[in-house]
């Protein structure tokens, strides 16, 4: 049985620095020696990341529901190592943790009484993996199979989440950086599963100025054979998320961080835009490219968030709220980004969603939880995050609020 530790988050001064990740400072965590009561309705686990001047703290907290507009004081939590992420397990009642201190994965099991046990870890250090550069990505596949994708050494591993053993490996040939100017490549956004194929986007950034490579790259993996293909398009830079449209096609777009780069240096950054994969997700449509500036008349925009009825949401900077600052980091960190809803299809149309608050681009990590889709909005002082369910109504529905930044969600049911 793991010891449970209460979370107590406090606001404190912070600074912003964007490169491939948002560096910020909020209050730390403290606990006491008394374990809180263990609830039996642990239906969901939420990864929480709190960054203080002392470094990263990660926790796995629990709640019975995500779909209530209330603040969840997650008193009972499991402390995780360093900057760890939470991923859904491949069986009900379990979740996986991508360790932030070593190249290894733990499994946590929650029984019907609410008790938590830890299994593992399975370590990839002996296969050359290390926690340097971009952290490896975990992708659950099926009951006895998951991927551990190490972009630093361009290797993918298969492992069994039940036995926590490595079962194979394959080279990520074709994932190499397109040029030395953009050395940092990582998987961005949640994987999208369609039948026997898994889709992930790859993003390449320049660490000096934050600009993105003029490239959209999608990795298409056959989860039965582990064979994969790399699908490239050079018309839109820094596309990071995938959304299925009502026409059966897969849409992707430049992210909001690139939109900030366009505002800061329009001469050095191509406009943000939307592309789509057609023919069962095997190639990009050469006749489809939509610029955000054509949809809303503004250049600073990006990111696709799944919405209802095959639609999507995206973010756009409102210059009437605050004139753009001089740097990409400052623009991205200014809470002047509005949310828009966009139809997906041959002729997309966008409308502003006034019901959602202004936000920065910090901490944006929308994704799927079971059959539901959520967006997350971080408070101005970065001390808490609020989920909004995006797949059920024309306006996203406010859900729970929790401490820190989102480090993943898993449905345990």
Short mmCIF file of C-alpha atoms in Angstrom, two decimals:
data_model
loop_
_atom_site.label_atom_id
_atom_site.label_comp_id
_atom_site.label_asym_id
_atom_site.label_seq_id
_atom_site.Cartn_x
_atom_site.Cartn_y
_atom_site.Cartn_z
CA UNK A 1 0.00 0.00 0.00
CA UNK A 2 1.36 3.40 -0.94
CA UNK A 3 1.45 6.18 1.56
CA UNK A 4 -0.94 8.97 0.60
CA UNK A 5 0.04 12.56 0.95
CA UNK A 6 -2.19 15.66 1.02
CA UNK A 7 -1.60 18.43 -1.49
CA UNK A 8 -1.51 22.03 -0.31
CA UNK A 9 -0.85 24.48 -3.14
CA UNK A 10 -0.09 28.13 -2.45
CA UNK A 11 0.18 31.06 -4.82
CA UNK A 12 3.57 32.74 -5.15
CA UNK A 13 5.41 35.01 -7.59
CA UNK A 14 6.26 33.35 -10.87
CA UNK A 15 7.97 34.06 -14.17
CA UNK A 16 7.23 32.79 -17.67
CA UNK A 17 9.66 31.25 -20.13
CA UNK A 18 8.46 29.37 -23.21
CA UNK A 19 10.64 27.09 -25.32
CA UNK A 20 9.19 23.66 -25.89
CA UNK A 21 7.61 23.73 -22.42
CA UNK A 22 6.24 26.44 -20.18
CA UNK A 23 8.54 27.15 -17.26
CA UNK A 24 6.67 28.78 -14.42
CA UNK A 25 6.85 29.19 -10.71
CA UNK A 26 3.98 28.68 -8.33
CA UNK A 27 3.79 27.63 -4.70
CA UNK A 28 5.15 24.31 -3.59
CA UNK A 29 3.51 21.34 -1.94
CA UNK A 30 3.58 20.33 1.66
CA UNK A 31 2.06 17.49 3.59
CA UNK A 32 1.77 15.96 6.99
CA UNK A 33 2.38 12.55 8.47
CA UNK A 34 -1.29 11.62 8.70
CA UNK A 35 -2.78 9.69 5.79
CA UNK A 36 -6.20 11.04 4.82
CA UNK A 37 -9.25 8.85 4.48
CA UNK A 38 -9.17 6.72 1.35
CA UNK A 39 -12.35 7.13 -0.74
CA UNK A 40 -13.78 4.14 -2.57
CA UNK A 41 -15.06 6.05 -5.61
CA UNK A 42 -11.74 6.63 -7.34
CA UNK A 43 -13.17 6.78 -10.85
CA UNK A 44 -10.58 9.13 -12.36
CA UNK A 45 -6.94 9.91 -11.69
CA UNK A 46 -5.57 13.36 -12.48
CA UNK A 47 -1.89 14.08 -12.90
CA UNK A 48 -0.97 17.38 -11.28
CA UNK A 49 2.29 19.24 -11.92
CA UNK A 50 3.40 22.01 -9.58
CA UNK A 51 6.55 23.92 -10.43
CA UNK A 52 8.26 25.88 -7.70
CA UNK A 53 11.68 27.50 -7.35
CA UNK A 54 12.81 24.17 -5.89
CA UNK A 55 11.82 22.27 -9.04
CA UNK A 56 9.01 20.01 -10.22
CA UNK A 57 6.51 18.19 -8.01
CA UNK A 58 4.06 15.70 -9.48
CA UNK A 59 1.05 14.02 -7.92
CA UNK A 60 -1.68 11.60 -8.89
CA UNK A 61 -4.95 12.79 -7.35
CA UNK A 62 -8.38 11.16 -7.53
CA UNK A 63 -11.99 12.17 -8.04
CA UNK A 64 -15.30 10.41 -8.51
CA UNK A 65 -16.32 12.59 -11.49
CA UNK A 66 -14.94 15.09 -13.95
CA UNK A 67 -18.30 16.55 -14.99
CA UNK A 68 -19.16 18.80 -12.08
CA UNK A 69 -18.48 22.51 -11.83
CA UNK A 70 -16.76 22.45 -8.48
CA UNK A 71 -13.33 22.76 -6.98
CA UNK A 72 -11.78 19.45 -6.12
CA UNK A 73 -9.55 19.63 -3.10
CA UNK A 74 -7.67 16.43 -3.80
CA UNK A 75 -6.46 15.72 -0.30
CA UNK A 76 -5.52 12.10 -0.90
CA UNK A 77 -2.84 11.80 -3.52
CA UNK A 78 0.14 9.75 -4.56
CA UNK A 79 3.40 11.66 -4.93
CA UNK A 80 5.20 10.88 -8.18
CA UNK A 81 8.90 11.29 -9.04
CA UNK A 82 9.96 14.60 -10.59
CA UNK A 83 8.08 15.76 -13.68
CA UNK A 84 5.98 12.61 -14.16
CA UNK A 85 2.97 12.08 -16.40
CA UNK A 86 -0.17 9.98 -15.91
CA UNK A 87 -1.48 7.77 -18.73
CA UNK A 88 -4.50 5.48 -18.81
CA UNK A 89 -3.79 1.84 -18.14
CA UNK A 90 -4.74 -0.92 -20.54
CA UNK A 91 -7.13 -2.53 -18.03
CA UNK A 92 -9.85 -1.04 -15.79
CA UNK A 93 -8.60 0.05 -12.38
CA UNK A 94 -5.06 0.77 -13.50
CA UNK A 95 -2.99 3.70 -14.71
CA UNK A 96 0.59 4.12 -15.89
CA UNK A 97 3.12 6.69 -14.76
CA UNK A 98 5.98 7.91 -16.95
CA UNK A 99 8.70 8.63 -14.40
CA UNK A 100 10.30 12.04 -14.51
CA UNK A 101 13.53 10.91 -12.85
CA UNK A 102 14.51 7.80 -14.80
CA UNK A 103 13.56 6.06 -18.09
CA UNK A 104 11.01 3.78 -16.48
CA UNK A 105 7.28 3.17 -16.16
CA UNK A 106 5.24 2.26 -13.09
CA UNK A 107 1.75 0.78 -12.95
CA UNK A 108 -0.71 1.66 -10.20
CA UNK A 109 -3.76 -0.49 -9.45
CA UNK A 110 -6.86 0.71 -7.61
CA UNK A 111 -9.18 -1.97 -6.17
CA UNK A 112 -12.89 -1.80 -5.28
CA UNK A 113 -12.10 -0.55 -1.78
CA UNK A 114 -10.07 2.39 -3.10
CA UNK A 115 -6.75 0.88 -2.03
CA UNK A 116 -3.77 1.62 -4.29
CA UNK A 117 -0.85 -0.67 -5.01
CA UNK A 118 2.23 0.00 -7.11
CA UNK A 119 3.86 -2.42 -9.56
CA UNK A 120 7.14 -2.11 -11.36
CA UNK A 121 8.95 -0.30 -12.66
CA UNK A 122 9.93 -1.52 -16.07
CA UNK A 123 13.20 0.22 -16.94
CA UNK A 124 14.41 1.14 -20.41
CA UNK A 125 17.83 2.33 -19.24
CA UNK A 126 19.43 -0.92 -20.38
CA UNK A 127 18.17 -0.21 -23.88
CA UNK A 128 19.86 3.18 -24.02
CA UNK A 129 16.96 5.36 -22.91
CA UNK A 130 17.65 8.35 -20.65
CA UNK A 131 15.76 11.31 -19.22
CA UNK A 132 17.50 13.93 -21.34
CA UNK A 133 16.11 16.13 -24.07
CA UNK A 134 12.45 15.30 -24.63
CA UNK A 135 10.84 12.84 -22.22
CA UNK A 136 9.78 9.55 -23.82
CA UNK A 137 6.08 9.12 -24.57
CA UNK A 138 3.81 6.28 -23.38
CA UNK A 139 1.02 5.18 -25.73
CA UNK A 140 -1.40 2.47 -24.44
CA UNK A 141 -2.39 0.10 -27.26
CA UNK A 142 -4.29 -2.89 -25.88
CA UNK A 143 -4.53 -5.04 -22.74
CA UNK A 144 -1.03 -6.45 -22.95
CA UNK A 145 0.68 -3.88 -25.11
CA UNK A 146 1.88 -0.29 -24.88
CA UNK A 147 4.52 1.82 -26.61
CA UNK A 148 7.41 3.68 -25.02
CA UNK A 149 8.63 6.08 -27.70
CA UNK A 150 12.10 7.49 -27.15
CA UNK A 151 12.62 10.33 -29.60
CA UNK A 152 16.11 11.08 -28.29
CA UNK A 153 17.59 7.87 -29.67
CA UNK A 154 14.89 7.36 -32.31
CA UNK A 155 13.68 4.06 -30.87
CA UNK A 156 10.24 2.75 -30.09
CA UNK A 157 9.74 -0.02 -27.53
CA UNK A 158 6.79 -2.31 -26.93
CA UNK A 159 6.14 -3.42 -23.37
CA UNK A 160 3.52 -5.42 -21.51
CA UNK A 161 1.77 -3.25 -18.87
CA UNK A 162 0.62 -6.40 -17.03
CA UNK A 163 3.99 -8.07 -16.56
CA UNK A 164 5.95 -4.81 -16.93
CA UNK A 165 8.43 -6.39 -19.30
CA UNK A 166 9.90 -5.09 -22.56
CA UNK A 167 8.67 -7.18 -25.49
CA UNK A 168 10.33 -5.56 -28.50
CA UNK A 169 11.77 -2.48 -30.15
CA UNK A 170 11.73 -0.79 -33.54
CA UNK A 171 13.62 2.17 -35.05
CA UNK A 172 11.81 5.47 -35.54
CA UNK A 173 13.35 5.92 -38.95
CA UNK A 174 12.07 9.05 -40.63
CA UNK A 175 11.53 10.93 -37.38
CA UNK A 176 14.91 12.65 -37.64
CA UNK A 177 14.98 16.44 -37.45
CA UNK A 178 14.52 18.08 -40.86
CA UNK A 179 17.51 20.39 -40.30
CA UNK A 180 20.09 21.36 -37.71
CA UNK A 181 18.22 24.63 -37.22
CA UNK A 182 15.41 22.74 -35.47
CA UNK A 183 17.17 20.20 -33.23
CA UNK A 184 14.34 19.61 -30.78
CA UNK A 185 11.73 17.16 -32.02
CA UNK A 186 8.98 15.68 -29.89
CA UNK A 187 5.55 14.12 -30.05
CA UNK A 188 2.87 16.70 -29.36
CA UNK A 189 -0.79 16.22 -28.48
CA UNK A 190 -2.69 13.05 -27.68
CA UNK A 191 -2.44 10.06 -30.03
CA UNK A 192 -5.48 9.43 -32.24
CA UNK A 193 -6.58 5.81 -32.71
CA UNK A 194 -8.48 4.67 -35.80
CA UNK A 195 -8.90 0.92 -36.05
CA UNK A 196 -5.51 -0.75 -36.23
CA UNK A 197 -3.69 2.54 -36.76
CA UNK A 198 -2.38 5.08 -34.25
CA UNK A 199 -1.57 8.64 -35.33
CA UNK A 200 0.83 11.05 -33.58
CA UNK A 201 2.16 14.44 -34.59
CA UNK A 202 5.81 15.45 -34.38
CA UNK A 203 6.93 19.04 -33.79
CA UNK A 204 10.40 20.50 -34.32
CA UNK A 205 11.44 23.76 -32.65
CA UNK A 206 14.40 26.12 -32.57
CA UNK A 207 15.46 26.47 -28.94
CA UNK A 208 16.99 29.92 -29.45
CA UNK A 209 13.97 31.79 -30.78
CA UNK A 210 11.09 29.32 -30.32
CA UNK A 211 10.22 29.16 -34.01
CA UNK A 212 8.94 25.95 -35.54
CA UNK A 213 10.15 24.04 -38.57
CA UNK A 214 8.08 24.68 -41.72
CA UNK A 215 6.76 21.15 -41.52
CA UNK A 216 3.73 19.14 -40.50
CA UNK A 217 4.71 15.56 -39.68
CA UNK A 218 2.38 12.72 -38.71
CA UNK A 219 3.49 9.26 -37.62
CA UNK A 220 1.06 6.45 -38.59
CA UNK A 221 1.68 3.22 -36.67
CA UNK A 222 0.06 -0.14 -37.36
CA UNK A 223 -0.45 -1.31 -33.79
CA UNK A 224 -0.61 -4.96 -34.86
CA UNK A 225 2.67 -5.11 -36.75
CA UNK A 226 4.40 -1.96 -35.33
CA UNK A 227 5.15 -0.91 -38.90
CA UNK A 228 4.87 2.83 -39.39
CA UNK A 229 5.03 5.51 -42.02
CA UNK A 230 5.91 9.19 -41.77
CA UNK A 231 3.54 11.56 -43.58
CA UNK A 232 4.97 15.04 -44.24
CA UNK A 233 3.63 18.32 -45.57
CA UNK A 234 5.58 21.59 -45.79
CA UNK A 235 2.66 24.03 -46.08
CA UNK A 236 1.89 24.53 -42.35
CA UNK A 237 4.47 24.88 -39.56
CA UNK A 238 4.37 23.29 -36.13
CA UNK A 239 1.14 21.30 -36.23
CA UNK A 240 0.65 19.52 -32.95
CA UNK A 241 -2.89 18.12 -32.57
CA UNK A 242 -5.22 15.84 -34.47
CA UNK A 243 -9.03 16.03 -34.67
CA UNK A 244 -11.42 13.79 -36.60
CA UNK A 245 -13.88 15.61 -38.83
CA UNK A 246 -17.45 14.61 -39.72
CA UNK A 247 -16.21 13.76 -43.24
CA UNK A 248 -13.98 10.97 -41.89
CA UNK A 249 -10.80 12.97 -42.47
CA UNK A 250 -8.19 13.90 -39.85
CA UNK A 251 -7.48 17.61 -39.33
CA UNK A 252 -4.37 19.20 -37.85
CA UNK A 253 -3.23 22.80 -37.39
CA UNK A 254 -0.33 24.98 -36.31
CA UNK A 255 -0.35 25.38 -32.55
CA UNK A 256 -1.04 28.59 -30.63
CA UNK A 257 2.61 28.94 -29.64
CA UNK A 258 3.43 29.28 -33.32
CA UNK A 259 0.65 31.87 -33.57
CA UNK A 260 2.53 33.88 -30.94
CA UNK A 261 5.72 33.55 -33.01
CA UNK A 262 3.87 34.90 -36.06
CA UNK A 263 2.81 38.00 -34.13
CA UNK A 264 6.30 38.54 -32.75
CA UNK A 265 8.19 38.00 -36.03
CA UNK A 266 5.87 37.79 -39.05
CA UNK A 267 8.86 38.14 -41.36
CA UNK A 268 10.45 34.94 -40.03
CA UNK A 269 7.39 32.73 -39.48
CA UNK A 270 4.92 31.36 -42.00
CA UNK A 271 1.22 31.96 -41.21
CA UNK A 272 -0.65 29.46 -39.04
CA UNK A 273 -2.99 27.19 -40.95
CA UNK A 274 -5.06 23.99 -41.03
CA UNK A 275 -4.43 20.83 -43.09
CA UNK A 276 -6.17 17.47 -43.35
CA UNK A 277 -5.30 13.84 -43.97
CA UNK A 278 -7.47 12.02 -46.51
CA UNK A 279 -7.71 8.55 -48.09
CA UNK A 280 -8.11 6.82 -44.71
CA UNK A 281 -5.38 8.94 -43.17
CA UNK A 282 -2.63 7.97 -45.60
CA UNK A 283 -1.81 11.34 -47.22
CA UNK A 284 -2.37 15.07 -46.93
CA UNK A 285 -4.99 16.66 -49.14
CA UNK A 286 -2.97 18.81 -51.60
CA UNK A 287 -6.00 20.98 -52.36
CA UNK A 288 -6.88 21.84 -48.76
CA UNK A 289 -5.17 24.51 -46.68
CA UNK A 290 -7.05 27.05 -44.56
CA UNK A 291 -5.31 30.01 -42.93
CA UNK A 292 -6.59 31.17 -39.56
CA UNK A 293 -6.32 34.74 -40.84
CA UNK A 294 -8.94 33.87 -43.48
CA UNK A 295 -11.30 32.55 -40.79
CA UNK A 296 -11.12 35.38 -38.25
CA UNK A 297 -8.96 38.10 -39.78
CA UNK A 298 -6.17 37.65 -37.22
CA UNK A 299 -2.70 36.15 -37.63
CA UNK A 300 -2.02 35.04 -34.06
CA UNK A 301 -3.99 31.81 -33.78
CA UNK A 302 -3.64 28.06 -33.58
CA UNK A 303 -4.19 24.74 -31.79
CA UNK A 304 -7.08 22.36 -32.48
CA UNK A 305 -9.21 21.07 -29.61
CA UNK A 306 -11.89 18.42 -30.31
CA UNK A 307 -15.45 19.77 -30.14
CA UNK A 308 -19.00 18.42 -30.58
CA UNK A 309 -20.40 17.03 -33.82
CA UNK A 310 -17.05 16.79 -35.56
CA UNK A 311 -16.16 20.42 -34.94
CA UNK A 312 -13.13 21.89 -33.20
CA UNK A 313 -12.02 24.82 -31.05
CA UNK A 314 -8.91 26.94 -31.48
CA UNK A 315 -7.24 29.91 -29.79
CA UNK A 316 -6.61 33.40 -31.17
CA UNK A 317 -4.84 36.41 -29.68
CA UNK A 318 -7.10 39.44 -29.14
CA UNK A 319 -5.01 42.56 -29.78
CA UNK A 320 -7.80 44.77 -28.40
CA UNK A 321 -7.21 43.23 -24.96
CA UNK A 322 -3.44 43.74 -24.99
CA UNK A 323 -1.18 44.88 -27.84
CA UNK A 324 1.28 42.10 -28.73
CA UNK A 325 4.53 42.23 -26.80
CA UNK A 326 7.93 42.04 -28.43
CA UNK A 327 8.68 38.36 -27.89
CA UNK A 328 6.91 35.11 -28.60
CA UNK A 329 7.17 34.06 -24.96
CA UNK A 330 5.51 37.22 -23.71
CA UNK A 331 2.68 37.00 -26.23
CA UNK A 332 2.06 33.33 -25.48
CA UNK A 333 2.00 34.08 -21.75
CA UNK A 334 -0.40 37.03 -21.92
CA UNK A 335 -4.02 36.14 -20.95
CA UNK A 336 -5.46 37.69 -24.09
CA UNK A 337 -6.24 34.53 -26.07
CA UNK A 338 -9.88 33.90 -26.98
CA UNK A 339 -11.52 30.62 -27.93
CA UNK A 340 -13.19 30.08 -31.31
CA UNK A 341 -15.33 27.25 -32.60
CA UNK A 342 -14.69 25.97 -36.12
CA UNK A 343 -16.64 23.70 -38.43
CA UNK A 344 -14.58 21.03 -40.15
CA UNK A 345 -15.05 20.27 -43.83
CA UNK A 346 -14.37 21.72 -47.25
CA UNK A 347 -15.37 25.27 -46.22
CA UNK A 348 -14.60 25.82 -42.49
CA UNK A 349 -16.38 28.63 -40.65
CA UNK A 350 -15.31 30.05 -37.28
CA UNK A 351 -17.31 31.81 -34.54
CA UNK A 352 -16.07 33.30 -31.27
CA UNK A 353 -17.00 31.55 -28.01
CA UNK A 354 -17.55 34.37 -25.52
CA UNK A 355 -18.60 32.04 -22.70
CA UNK A 356 -15.01 30.94 -22.11
CA UNK A 357 -12.56 33.18 -20.23
CA UNK A 358 -9.52 34.81 -21.75
CA UNK A 359 -6.43 32.68 -21.32
CA UNK A 360 -2.75 32.34 -22.08
CA UNK A 361 -1.39 29.43 -24.08
CA UNK A 362 0.32 28.05 -20.97
CA UNK A 363 -0.51 24.54 -19.88
CA UNK A 364 -2.85 23.81 -22.80
CA UNK A 365 -3.11 20.04 -22.94
CA UNK A 366 -6.57 19.02 -24.16
CA UNK A 367 -7.37 15.40 -24.72
CA UNK A 368 -9.66 12.43 -24.59
CA UNK A 369 -10.80 10.65 -21.45
CA UNK A 370 -12.69 7.51 -22.39
CA UNK A 371 -15.30 8.74 -24.87
CA UNK A 372 -15.23 12.34 -23.60
CA UNK A 373 -13.09 15.28 -24.70
CA UNK A 374 -11.80 18.04 -22.44
CA UNK A 375 -9.98 21.33 -22.75
CA UNK A 376 -8.09 22.81 -19.80
CA UNK A 377 -7.70 26.47 -18.86
CA UNK A 378 -4.99 27.49 -16.42
CA UNK A 379 -5.59 30.36 -14.00
CA UNK A 380 -3.70 33.63 -14.42
CA UNK A 381 -1.37 32.83 -11.52
CA UNK A 382 -0.92 29.21 -12.71
CA UNK A 383 -1.99 27.85 -9.33
CA UNK A 384 -4.96 25.83 -10.62
CA UNK A 385 -6.52 24.36 -13.74
CA UNK A 386 -10.16 24.08 -14.79
CA UNK A 387 -11.42 21.42 -17.18
CA UNK A 388 -14.09 22.17 -19.77
CA UNK A 389 -15.91 19.38 -21.55
CA UNK A 390 -15.91 20.18 -25.25
CA UNK A 391 -17.84 17.38 -26.94
CA UNK A 392 -21.45 17.78 -25.76
CA UNK A 393 -22.79 21.27 -26.49
CA UNK A 394 -22.14 24.35 -28.65
CA UNK A 395 -20.40 25.90 -25.64
CA UNK A 396 -17.84 23.93 -23.59
CA UNK A 397 -19.25 22.95 -20.20
CA UNK A 398 -17.23 23.87 -17.14
CA UNK A 399 -16.07 20.84 -15.20
CA UNK A 400 -13.81 20.38 -12.20
CA UNK A 401 -10.99 22.60 -10.98
CA UNK A 402 -7.82 21.24 -9.38
CA UNK A 403 -4.43 22.43 -8.18
CA UNK A 404 -1.43 22.89 -10.46
CA UNK A 405 -1.08 22.05 -14.15
CA UNK A 406 -2.57 19.06 -15.90
CA UNK A 407 -0.22 16.09 -16.16
CA UNK A 408 -2.68 13.65 -17.74
CA UNK A 409 -6.05 12.08 -16.90
CA UNK A 410 -7.06 8.43 -16.78
CA UNK A 411 -10.48 6.82 -16.50
CA UNK A 412 -10.23 3.92 -14.04
CA UNK A 413 -13.66 2.45 -14.67
#
